[in-house]
Short mmCIF file of C-alpha atoms in Angstrom, two decimals:
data_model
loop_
_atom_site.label_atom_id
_atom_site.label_comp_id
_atom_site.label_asym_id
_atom_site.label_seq_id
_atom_site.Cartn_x
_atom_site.Cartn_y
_atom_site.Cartn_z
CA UNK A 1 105.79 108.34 62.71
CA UNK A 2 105.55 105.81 65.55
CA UNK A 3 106.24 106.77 69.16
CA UNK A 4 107.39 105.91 72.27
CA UNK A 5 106.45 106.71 75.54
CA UNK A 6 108.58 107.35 78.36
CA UNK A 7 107.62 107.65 81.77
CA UNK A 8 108.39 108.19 85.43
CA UNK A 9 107.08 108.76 88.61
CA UNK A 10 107.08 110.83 91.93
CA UNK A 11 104.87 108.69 94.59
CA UNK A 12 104.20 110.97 97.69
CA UNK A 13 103.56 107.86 100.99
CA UNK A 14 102.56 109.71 104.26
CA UNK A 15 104.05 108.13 106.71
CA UNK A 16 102.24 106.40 109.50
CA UNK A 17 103.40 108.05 112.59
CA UNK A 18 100.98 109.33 115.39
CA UNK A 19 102.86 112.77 114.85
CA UNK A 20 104.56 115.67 112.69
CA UNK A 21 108.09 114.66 111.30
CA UNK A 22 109.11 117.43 113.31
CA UNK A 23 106.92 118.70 116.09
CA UNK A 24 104.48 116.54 118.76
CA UNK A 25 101.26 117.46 116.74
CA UNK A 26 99.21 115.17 116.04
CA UNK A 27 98.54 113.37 112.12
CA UNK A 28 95.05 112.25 112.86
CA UNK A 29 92.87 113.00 109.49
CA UNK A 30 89.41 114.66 109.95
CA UNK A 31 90.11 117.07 112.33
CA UNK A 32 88.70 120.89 112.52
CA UNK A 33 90.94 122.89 109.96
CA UNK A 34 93.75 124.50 111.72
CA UNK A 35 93.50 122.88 114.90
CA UNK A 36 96.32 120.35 114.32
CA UNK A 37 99.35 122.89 113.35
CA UNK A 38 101.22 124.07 116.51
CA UNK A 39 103.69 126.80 116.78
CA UNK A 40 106.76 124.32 115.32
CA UNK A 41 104.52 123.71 111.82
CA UNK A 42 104.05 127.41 111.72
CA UNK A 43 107.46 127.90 111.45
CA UNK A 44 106.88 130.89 114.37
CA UNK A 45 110.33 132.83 115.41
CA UNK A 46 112.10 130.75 118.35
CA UNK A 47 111.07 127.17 117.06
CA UNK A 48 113.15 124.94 115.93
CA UNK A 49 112.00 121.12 114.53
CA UNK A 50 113.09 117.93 116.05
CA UNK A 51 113.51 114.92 113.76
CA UNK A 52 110.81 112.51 114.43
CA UNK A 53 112.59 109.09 115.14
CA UNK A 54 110.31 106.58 113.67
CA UNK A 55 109.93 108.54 110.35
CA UNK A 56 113.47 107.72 109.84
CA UNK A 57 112.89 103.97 110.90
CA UNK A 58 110.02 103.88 108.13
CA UNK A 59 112.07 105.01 105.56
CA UNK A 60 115.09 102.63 106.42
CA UNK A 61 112.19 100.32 105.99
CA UNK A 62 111.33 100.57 102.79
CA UNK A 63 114.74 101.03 101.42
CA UNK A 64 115.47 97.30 102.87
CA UNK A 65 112.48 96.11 101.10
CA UNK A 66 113.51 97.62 97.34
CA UNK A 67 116.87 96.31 98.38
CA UNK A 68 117.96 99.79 97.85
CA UNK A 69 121.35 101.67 99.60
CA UNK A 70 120.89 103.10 102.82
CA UNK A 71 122.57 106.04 103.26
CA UNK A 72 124.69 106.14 106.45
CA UNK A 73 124.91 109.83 106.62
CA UNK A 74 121.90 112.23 104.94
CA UNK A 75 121.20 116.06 105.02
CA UNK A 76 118.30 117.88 105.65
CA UNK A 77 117.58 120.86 102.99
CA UNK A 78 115.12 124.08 102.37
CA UNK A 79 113.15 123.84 99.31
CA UNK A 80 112.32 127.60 98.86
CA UNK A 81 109.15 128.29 97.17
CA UNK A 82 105.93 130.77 98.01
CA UNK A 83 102.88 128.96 98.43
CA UNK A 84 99.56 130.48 100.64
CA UNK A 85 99.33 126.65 102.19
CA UNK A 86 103.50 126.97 102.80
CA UNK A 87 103.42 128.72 106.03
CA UNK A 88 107.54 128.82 106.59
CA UNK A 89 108.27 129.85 102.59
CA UNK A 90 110.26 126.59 102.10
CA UNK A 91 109.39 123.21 102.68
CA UNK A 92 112.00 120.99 104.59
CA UNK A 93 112.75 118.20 102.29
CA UNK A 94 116.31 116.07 101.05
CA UNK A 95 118.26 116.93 98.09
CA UNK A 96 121.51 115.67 97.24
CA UNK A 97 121.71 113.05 100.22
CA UNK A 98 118.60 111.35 100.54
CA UNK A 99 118.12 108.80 102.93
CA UNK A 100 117.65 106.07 100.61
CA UNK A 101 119.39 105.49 97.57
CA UNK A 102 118.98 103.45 94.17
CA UNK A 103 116.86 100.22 94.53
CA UNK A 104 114.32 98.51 92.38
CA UNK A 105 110.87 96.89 91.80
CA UNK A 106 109.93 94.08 90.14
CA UNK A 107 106.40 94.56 87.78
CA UNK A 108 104.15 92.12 85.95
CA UNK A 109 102.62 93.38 82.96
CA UNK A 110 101.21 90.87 80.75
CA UNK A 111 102.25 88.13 82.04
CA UNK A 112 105.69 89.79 81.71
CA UNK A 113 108.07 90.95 84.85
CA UNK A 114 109.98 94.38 83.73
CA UNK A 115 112.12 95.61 86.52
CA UNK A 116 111.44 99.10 87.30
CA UNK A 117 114.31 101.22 88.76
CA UNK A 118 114.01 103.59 92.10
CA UNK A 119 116.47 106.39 92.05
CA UNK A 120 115.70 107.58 95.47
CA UNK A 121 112.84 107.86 98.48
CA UNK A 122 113.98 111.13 100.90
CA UNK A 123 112.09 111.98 103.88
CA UNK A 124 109.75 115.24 103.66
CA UNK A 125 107.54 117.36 105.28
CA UNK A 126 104.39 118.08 103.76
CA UNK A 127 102.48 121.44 103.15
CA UNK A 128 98.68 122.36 104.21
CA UNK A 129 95.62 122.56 101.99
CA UNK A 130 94.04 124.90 100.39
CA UNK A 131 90.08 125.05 100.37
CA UNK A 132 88.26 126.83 97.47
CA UNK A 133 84.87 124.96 97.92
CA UNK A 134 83.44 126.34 100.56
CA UNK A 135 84.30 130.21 100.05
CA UNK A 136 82.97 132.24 97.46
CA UNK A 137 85.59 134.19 96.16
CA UNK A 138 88.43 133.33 98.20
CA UNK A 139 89.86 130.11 99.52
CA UNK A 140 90.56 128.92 102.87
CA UNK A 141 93.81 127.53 104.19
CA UNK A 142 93.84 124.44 106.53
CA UNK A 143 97.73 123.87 107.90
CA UNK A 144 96.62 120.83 109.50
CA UNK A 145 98.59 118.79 107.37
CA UNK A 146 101.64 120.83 107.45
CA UNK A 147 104.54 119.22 108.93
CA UNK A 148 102.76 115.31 108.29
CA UNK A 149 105.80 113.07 107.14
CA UNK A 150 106.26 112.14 103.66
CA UNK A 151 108.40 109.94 101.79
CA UNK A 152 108.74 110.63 98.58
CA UNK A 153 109.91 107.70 95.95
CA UNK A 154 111.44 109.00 92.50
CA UNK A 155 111.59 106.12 89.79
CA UNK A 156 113.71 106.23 86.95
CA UNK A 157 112.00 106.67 83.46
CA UNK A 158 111.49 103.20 82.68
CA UNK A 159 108.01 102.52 82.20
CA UNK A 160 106.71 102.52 78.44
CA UNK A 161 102.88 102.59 79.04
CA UNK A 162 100.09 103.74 81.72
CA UNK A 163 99.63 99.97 82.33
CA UNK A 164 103.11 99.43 83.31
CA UNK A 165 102.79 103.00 85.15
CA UNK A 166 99.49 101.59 86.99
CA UNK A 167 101.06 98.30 88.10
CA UNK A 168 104.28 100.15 89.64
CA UNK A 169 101.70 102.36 91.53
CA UNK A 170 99.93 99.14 92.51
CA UNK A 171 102.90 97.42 93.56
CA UNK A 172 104.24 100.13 95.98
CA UNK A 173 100.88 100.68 97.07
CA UNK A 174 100.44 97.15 98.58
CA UNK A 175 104.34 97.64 99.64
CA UNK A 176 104.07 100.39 101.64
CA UNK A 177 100.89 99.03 103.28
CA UNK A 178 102.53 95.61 104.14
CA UNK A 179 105.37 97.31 105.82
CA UNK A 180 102.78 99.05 108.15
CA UNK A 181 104.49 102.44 107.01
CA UNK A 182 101.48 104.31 105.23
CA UNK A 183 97.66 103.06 105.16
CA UNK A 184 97.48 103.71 101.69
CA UNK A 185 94.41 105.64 101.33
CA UNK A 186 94.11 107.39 98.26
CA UNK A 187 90.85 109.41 98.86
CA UNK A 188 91.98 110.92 102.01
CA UNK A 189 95.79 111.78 100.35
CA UNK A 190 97.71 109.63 101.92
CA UNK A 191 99.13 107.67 99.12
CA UNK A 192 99.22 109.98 95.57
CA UNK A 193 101.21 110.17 92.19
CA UNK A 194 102.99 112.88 90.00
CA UNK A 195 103.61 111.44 86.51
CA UNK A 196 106.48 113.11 84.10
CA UNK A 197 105.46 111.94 81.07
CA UNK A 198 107.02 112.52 77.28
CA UNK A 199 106.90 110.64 73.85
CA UNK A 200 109.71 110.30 71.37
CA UNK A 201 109.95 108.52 68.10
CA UNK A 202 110.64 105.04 67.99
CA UNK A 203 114.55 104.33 68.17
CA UNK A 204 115.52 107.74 69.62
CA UNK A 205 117.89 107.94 72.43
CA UNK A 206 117.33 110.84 74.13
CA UNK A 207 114.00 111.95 75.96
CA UNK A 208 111.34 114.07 74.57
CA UNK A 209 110.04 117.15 77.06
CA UNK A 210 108.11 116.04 79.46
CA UNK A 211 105.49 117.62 81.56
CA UNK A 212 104.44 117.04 85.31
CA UNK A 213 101.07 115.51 85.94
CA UNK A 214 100.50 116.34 90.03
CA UNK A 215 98.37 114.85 92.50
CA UNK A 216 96.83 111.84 91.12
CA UNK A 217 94.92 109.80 93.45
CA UNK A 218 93.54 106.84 92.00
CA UNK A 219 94.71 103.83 89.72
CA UNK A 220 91.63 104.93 87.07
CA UNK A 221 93.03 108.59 86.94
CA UNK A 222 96.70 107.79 86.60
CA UNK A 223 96.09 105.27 83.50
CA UNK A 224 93.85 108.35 81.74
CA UNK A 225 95.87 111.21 82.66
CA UNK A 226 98.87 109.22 80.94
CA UNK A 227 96.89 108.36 77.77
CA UNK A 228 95.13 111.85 77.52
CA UNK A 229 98.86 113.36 77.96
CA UNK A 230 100.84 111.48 75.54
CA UNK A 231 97.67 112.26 73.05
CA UNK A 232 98.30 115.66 73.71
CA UNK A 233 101.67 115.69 73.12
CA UNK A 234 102.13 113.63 69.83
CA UNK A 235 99.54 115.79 68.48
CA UNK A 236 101.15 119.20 69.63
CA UNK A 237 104.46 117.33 67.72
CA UNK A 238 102.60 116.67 64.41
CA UNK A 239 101.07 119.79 64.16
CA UNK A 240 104.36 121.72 63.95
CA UNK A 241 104.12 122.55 67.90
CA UNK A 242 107.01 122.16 70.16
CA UNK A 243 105.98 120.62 73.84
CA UNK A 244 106.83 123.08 76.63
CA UNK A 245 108.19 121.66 79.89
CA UNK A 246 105.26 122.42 82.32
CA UNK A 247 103.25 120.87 85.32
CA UNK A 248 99.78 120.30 84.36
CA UNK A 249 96.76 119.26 86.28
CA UNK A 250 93.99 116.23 85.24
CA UNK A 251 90.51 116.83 85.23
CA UNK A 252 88.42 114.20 85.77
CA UNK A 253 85.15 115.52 84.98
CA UNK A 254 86.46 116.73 81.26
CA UNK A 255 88.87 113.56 81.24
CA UNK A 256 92.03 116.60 80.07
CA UNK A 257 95.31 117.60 81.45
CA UNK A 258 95.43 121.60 81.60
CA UNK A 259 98.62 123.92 82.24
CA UNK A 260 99.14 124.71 85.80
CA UNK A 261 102.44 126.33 85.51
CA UNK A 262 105.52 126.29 83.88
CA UNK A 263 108.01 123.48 85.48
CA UNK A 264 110.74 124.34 87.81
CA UNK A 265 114.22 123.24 88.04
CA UNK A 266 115.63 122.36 91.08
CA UNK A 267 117.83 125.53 90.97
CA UNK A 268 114.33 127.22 90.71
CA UNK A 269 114.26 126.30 94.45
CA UNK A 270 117.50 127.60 95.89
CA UNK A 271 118.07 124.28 98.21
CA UNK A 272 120.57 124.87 100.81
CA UNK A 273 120.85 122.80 103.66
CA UNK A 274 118.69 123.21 106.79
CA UNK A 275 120.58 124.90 109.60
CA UNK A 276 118.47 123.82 112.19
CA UNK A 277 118.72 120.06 111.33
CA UNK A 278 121.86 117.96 112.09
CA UNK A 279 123.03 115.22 109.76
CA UNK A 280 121.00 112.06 109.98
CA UNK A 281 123.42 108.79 110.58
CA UNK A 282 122.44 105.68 110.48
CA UNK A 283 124.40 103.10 112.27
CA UNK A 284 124.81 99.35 111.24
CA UNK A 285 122.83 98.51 114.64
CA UNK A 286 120.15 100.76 113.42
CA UNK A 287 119.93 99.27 110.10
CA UNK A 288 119.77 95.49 111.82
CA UNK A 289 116.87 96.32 114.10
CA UNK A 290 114.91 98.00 111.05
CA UNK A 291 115.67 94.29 108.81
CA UNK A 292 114.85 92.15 111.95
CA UNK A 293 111.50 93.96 111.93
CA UNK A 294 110.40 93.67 108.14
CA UNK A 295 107.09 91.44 107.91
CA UNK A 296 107.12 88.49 104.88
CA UNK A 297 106.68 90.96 101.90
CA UNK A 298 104.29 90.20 99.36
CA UNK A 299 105.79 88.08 96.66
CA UNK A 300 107.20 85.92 99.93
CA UNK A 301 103.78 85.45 101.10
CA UNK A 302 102.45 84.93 97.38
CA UNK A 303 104.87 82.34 97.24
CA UNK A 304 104.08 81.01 100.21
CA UNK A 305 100.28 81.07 99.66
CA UNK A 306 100.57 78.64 96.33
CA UNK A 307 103.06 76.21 98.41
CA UNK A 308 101.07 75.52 101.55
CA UNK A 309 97.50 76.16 100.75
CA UNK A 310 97.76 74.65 97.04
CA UNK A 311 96.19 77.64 95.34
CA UNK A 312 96.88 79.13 92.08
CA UNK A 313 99.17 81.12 91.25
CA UNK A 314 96.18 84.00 90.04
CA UNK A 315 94.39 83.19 93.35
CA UNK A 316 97.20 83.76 95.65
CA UNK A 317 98.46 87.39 93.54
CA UNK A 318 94.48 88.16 94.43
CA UNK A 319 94.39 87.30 98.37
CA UNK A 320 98.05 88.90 99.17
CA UNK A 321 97.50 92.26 97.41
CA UNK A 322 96.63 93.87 100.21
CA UNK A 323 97.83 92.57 104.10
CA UNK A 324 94.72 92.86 105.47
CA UNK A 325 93.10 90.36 103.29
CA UNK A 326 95.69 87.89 103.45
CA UNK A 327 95.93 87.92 107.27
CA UNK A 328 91.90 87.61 107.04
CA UNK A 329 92.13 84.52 104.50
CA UNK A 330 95.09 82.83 106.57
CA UNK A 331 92.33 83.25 109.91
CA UNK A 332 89.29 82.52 107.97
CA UNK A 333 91.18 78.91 106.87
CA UNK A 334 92.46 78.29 110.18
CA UNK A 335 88.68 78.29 111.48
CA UNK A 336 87.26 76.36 108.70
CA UNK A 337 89.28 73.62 109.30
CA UNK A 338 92.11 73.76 106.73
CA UNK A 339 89.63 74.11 103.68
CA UNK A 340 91.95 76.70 102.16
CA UNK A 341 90.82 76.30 98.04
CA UNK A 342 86.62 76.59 99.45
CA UNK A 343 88.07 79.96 101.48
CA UNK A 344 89.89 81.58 98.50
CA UNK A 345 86.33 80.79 96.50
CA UNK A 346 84.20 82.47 99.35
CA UNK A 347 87.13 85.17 99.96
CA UNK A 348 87.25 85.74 96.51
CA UNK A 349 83.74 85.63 95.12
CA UNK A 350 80.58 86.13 98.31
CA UNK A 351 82.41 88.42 100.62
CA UNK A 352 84.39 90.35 98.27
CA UNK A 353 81.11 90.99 96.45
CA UNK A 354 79.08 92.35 99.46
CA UNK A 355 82.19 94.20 100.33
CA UNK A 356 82.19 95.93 97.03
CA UNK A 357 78.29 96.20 97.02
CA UNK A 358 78.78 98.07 100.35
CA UNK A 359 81.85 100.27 99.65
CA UNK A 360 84.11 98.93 102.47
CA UNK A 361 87.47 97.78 102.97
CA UNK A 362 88.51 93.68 104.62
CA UNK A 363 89.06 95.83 107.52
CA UNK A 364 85.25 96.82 107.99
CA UNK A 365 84.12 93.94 107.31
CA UNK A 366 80.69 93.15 108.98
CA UNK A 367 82.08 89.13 108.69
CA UNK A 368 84.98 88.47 111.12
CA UNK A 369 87.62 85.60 109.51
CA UNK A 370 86.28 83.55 112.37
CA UNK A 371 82.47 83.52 111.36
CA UNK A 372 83.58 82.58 107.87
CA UNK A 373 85.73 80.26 108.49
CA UNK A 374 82.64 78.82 110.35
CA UNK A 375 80.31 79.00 107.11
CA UNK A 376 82.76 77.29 105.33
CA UNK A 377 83.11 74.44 107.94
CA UNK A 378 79.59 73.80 107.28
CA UNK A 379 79.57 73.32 103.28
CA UNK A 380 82.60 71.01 103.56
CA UNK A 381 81.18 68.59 106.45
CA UNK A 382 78.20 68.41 104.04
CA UNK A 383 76.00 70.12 106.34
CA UNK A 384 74.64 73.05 104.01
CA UNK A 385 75.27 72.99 100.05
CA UNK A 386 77.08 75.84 98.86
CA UNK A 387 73.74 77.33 97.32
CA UNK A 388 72.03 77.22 100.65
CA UNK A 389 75.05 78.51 102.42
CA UNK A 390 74.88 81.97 100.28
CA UNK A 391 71.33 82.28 102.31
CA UNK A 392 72.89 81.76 105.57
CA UNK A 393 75.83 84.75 104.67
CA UNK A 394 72.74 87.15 103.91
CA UNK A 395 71.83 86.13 107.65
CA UNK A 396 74.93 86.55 109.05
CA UNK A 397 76.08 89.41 106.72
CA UNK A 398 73.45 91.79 108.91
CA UNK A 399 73.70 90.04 112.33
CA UNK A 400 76.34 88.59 114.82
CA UNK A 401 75.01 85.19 113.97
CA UNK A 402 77.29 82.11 113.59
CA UNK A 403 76.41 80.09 110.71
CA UNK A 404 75.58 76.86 113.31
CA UNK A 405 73.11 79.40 114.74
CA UNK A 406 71.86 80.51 111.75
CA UNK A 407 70.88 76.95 109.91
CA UNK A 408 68.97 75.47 113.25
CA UNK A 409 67.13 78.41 113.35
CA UNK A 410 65.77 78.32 109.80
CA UNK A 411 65.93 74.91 109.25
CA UNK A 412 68.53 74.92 106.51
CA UNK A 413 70.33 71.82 107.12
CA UNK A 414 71.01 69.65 103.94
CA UNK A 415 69.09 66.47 103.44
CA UNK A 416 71.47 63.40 103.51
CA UNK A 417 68.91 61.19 104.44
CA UNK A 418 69.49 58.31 101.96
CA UNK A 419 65.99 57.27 102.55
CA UNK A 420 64.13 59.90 102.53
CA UNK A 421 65.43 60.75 99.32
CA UNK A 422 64.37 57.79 97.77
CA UNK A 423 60.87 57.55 99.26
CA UNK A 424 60.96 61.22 97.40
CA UNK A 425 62.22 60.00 94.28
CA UNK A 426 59.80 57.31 93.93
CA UNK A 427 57.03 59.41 94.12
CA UNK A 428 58.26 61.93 91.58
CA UNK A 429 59.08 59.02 89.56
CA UNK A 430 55.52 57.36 89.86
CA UNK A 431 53.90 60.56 89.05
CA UNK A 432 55.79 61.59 86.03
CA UNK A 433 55.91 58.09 84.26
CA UNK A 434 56.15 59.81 80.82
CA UNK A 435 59.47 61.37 81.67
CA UNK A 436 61.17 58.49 83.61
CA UNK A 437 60.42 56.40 79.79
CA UNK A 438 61.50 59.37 77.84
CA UNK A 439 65.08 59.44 80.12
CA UNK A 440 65.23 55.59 79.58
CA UNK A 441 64.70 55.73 75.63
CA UNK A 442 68.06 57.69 75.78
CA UNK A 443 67.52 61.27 76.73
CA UNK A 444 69.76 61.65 79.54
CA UNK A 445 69.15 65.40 79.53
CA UNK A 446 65.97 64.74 81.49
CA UNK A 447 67.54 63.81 84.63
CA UNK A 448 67.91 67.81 85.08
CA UNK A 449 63.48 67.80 85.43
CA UNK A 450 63.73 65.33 87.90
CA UNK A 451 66.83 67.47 89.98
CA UNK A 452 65.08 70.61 89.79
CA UNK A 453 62.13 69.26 90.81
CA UNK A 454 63.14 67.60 93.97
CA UNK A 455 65.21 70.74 95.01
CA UNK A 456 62.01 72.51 94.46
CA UNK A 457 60.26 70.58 96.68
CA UNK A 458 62.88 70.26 99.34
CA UNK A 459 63.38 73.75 99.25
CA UNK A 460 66.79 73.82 97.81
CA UNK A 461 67.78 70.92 101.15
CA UNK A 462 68.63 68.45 98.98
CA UNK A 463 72.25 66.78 99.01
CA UNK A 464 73.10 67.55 95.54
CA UNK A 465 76.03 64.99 95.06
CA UNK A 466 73.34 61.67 96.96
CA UNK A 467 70.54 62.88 95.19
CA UNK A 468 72.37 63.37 91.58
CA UNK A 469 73.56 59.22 92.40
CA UNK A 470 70.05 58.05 93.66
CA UNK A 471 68.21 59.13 90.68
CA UNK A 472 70.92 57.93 88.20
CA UNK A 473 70.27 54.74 90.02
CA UNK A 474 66.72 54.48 89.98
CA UNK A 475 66.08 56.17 86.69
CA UNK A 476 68.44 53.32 84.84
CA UNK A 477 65.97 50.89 86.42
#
């Protein structure tokens, strides 16, 4: 029997503020466990949470950006459940009026676009963390995170694989980060997946049980938690099993989903709207200030990037996945003169390399925009080649150093010197007669002798593009 895979997914975006959704503490990550809950997170007798403004203006945000309906009036609801890292019992969350309603986004898989459909993002407060590492035995609860602001984005079931599951994630990833409303960071949690996943046979209508893959947080993990899942399931089908509707958890280390617990229904939480929360309105001046405010999104600027700087339409998908590099590419050509095809290739290729090699972000880089931009001045004025310019990176990769710096202080600047060049080709050519006549009586491949050996002895100096001319020259005779 062939089958089909359905999937969709719950994306959990903390929200950027400096604090709680609904108290003054603070959202800062890496602090002392405990020491960033106050009395309001605690959900201690007396309090009573105050709706945190900009949360609200983030999530008006993104709704613009999915083109999605903004809901003038939304409700605040208890989602009752017992949880050790739950400190109130119930989580405050959105239910039947979220903030934002349906939208969409646009995916390209295979050189294929697929729309994929959002049924909702509602604001949220998240719960602490529980800590099992560290205690033998037991396990620690940090409620630092409780209270943080979420916003949670429920798509409809209409991806078909884990690559078109992988480039949604991608795609809201980048989104969220452009808009400045979440920094995206996977490892520390700010930016994770739960995938409901199910398979059904080829042609059938309705949907096959699914089960709830939580907290996925990375690309890698979501794309083998999906294929290890719908494994599990077809083969649970053609063994005579019947899949149970469950939440599951992935391990990496044994690359396996395993049962976690049985899956709730939303009746399962007894939602009932919060009594300490008024109605959230938003007004159509509200909504303009929010729209005024969006940056150029990232198939704008993608756009944008082919048009005006002439690149492809691969390079430009590369340089405006994430903001930061694009802003970085857009300095780094300003600097260098306008040479915006030699940036993408040293964006691209040197300094993504050494940033990969060194396991940091654009943003920590060691090699401002400006310093680039600088290098790259210098291969297209013809003062370094690009070979010799790689040397003068490793220079400025571990020091301050401006590339002008850099090449009068080790004596890397290219030799143009149409004389010299000859006086150096006519001595290479004197000395190795046999191999000028051998060039002459029609192998041309020997030309590459003479090149290497002039680079040799110019120590790599050598103006490829005059020195490649002069020797054609002379070698014809």
């Amino acid at each position: 029997m062939q089958w089909e895979t359905v999937i969709g997914l719950e994306i959990h975006a903390q929200l950027a503020t400096q604090s709680k959704i609904f108290s003054g503490a603070s959202t800062a990550y890496g602090a002392e466990p405990n020491t960033q809950a106050c009395a309001v997170d605690l959900g201690l007798p007396g309090t009573l949470p105050v709706l945190n403004e900009q949360a609200v203006r983030f999530a008006v945000k993104f709704g613009l950006a999915i083109g999605a309906h903004i809901a003038p009036y939304s409700v605040f609801a208890r989602k009752n459940y017992f949880y050790p890292d739950l400190p109130k019992g119930y989580q405050t969350s959105q239910f039947d009026k979220p903030i934002v309603g349906l939208g969409r986004l646009d995916i390209e898989v295979d050189g294929k676009t697929k729309t994929i459909g959002v049924t909702r993002a509602h604001l949220e407060e998240d719960a602490g963390k529980s800590l099992h590492e560290d205690y033998h035995g037991m396990t620690g609860i940090d409620l630092n995170r409780a209270g943080t602001p979420l916003l949670e984005i429920v798509s409809e079931p209409d991806m078909r694989s884990a690559a078109e599951a992988v480039a949604y994630v991608k795609k809201l990833h980048t989104l969220v980060q452009y808009l400045g409303i979440c920094d995206g960071n996977m490892q520390e949690g700010s930016f994770r997946c739960d995938v409901n996943v199910s398979v059904r046979p080829v042609g059938q209508e309705a949907f096959g049980t699914r089960a709830e893959i939580k907290n996925l947080n990375s690309f890698r993990f979501i794309e083998k938690a999906i294929a290890h899942e719908v494994e599990r399931q077809i083969d649970v089908i053609e063994t005579g099993g019947q899949v149970v509707q469950e939440t599951r958890l992935y391990d990496a280390n044994k690359d396996e989903t395993r049962s976690m617990r049985s899956k709730e229904e939303a009746n399962d939480y007894r939602y009932f709207p919060c009594p300490d929360l008024l109605p959230v309105e938003i007004t159509a001046e509200l909504l303009d200030e929010v729209r005024n405010d969006l940056p150029e999104l990232p198939a704008a600027k993608k756009q944008r990037f082919q048009q005006q700087y002439g690149l492809s339409e691969y390079d430009a998908d590369v340089l405006t996945t994430q903001r930061a590099m694009a802003d970085y590419y857009e300095d780094a050509v300003n600097f260098s003169g306008g040479e915006a095809k030699l940036v993408a290739n040293w964006v691209m290729g040197e300094l993504s390399a050494n940033l990969n090699n060194n396991n940091l972000d654009i943003q920590q880089s060691p090699l401002s925009a400006e310093r680039l931009g600088g290098l790259v001045r210098r291969i297209a004025d013809k003062t370094i080649s690009g070979k010799i310019a790689k040397q003068v990176l490793e220079f400025m990769w571990n020091s301050q150093d401006v590339a002008d710096d850099v090449i009068e202080r080790e004596g890397l600047k290219q030799i143009s010197d149409t004389g010299a060049l000859e006086n150096m080709i006519d001595q290479l050519m004197a000395d190795n007669a046999q191999q000028v006549e051998q060039y002459r009586a029609g192998k041309t491949k020997m030309i590459g002798f003479f090149v290497g050996q002039l680079m040799k002895q110019t120590q790599g100096k050598a103006n490829p593009q005059e020195l490649n001319k002069l020797l054609e020259s002379k070698l014809k005779g």
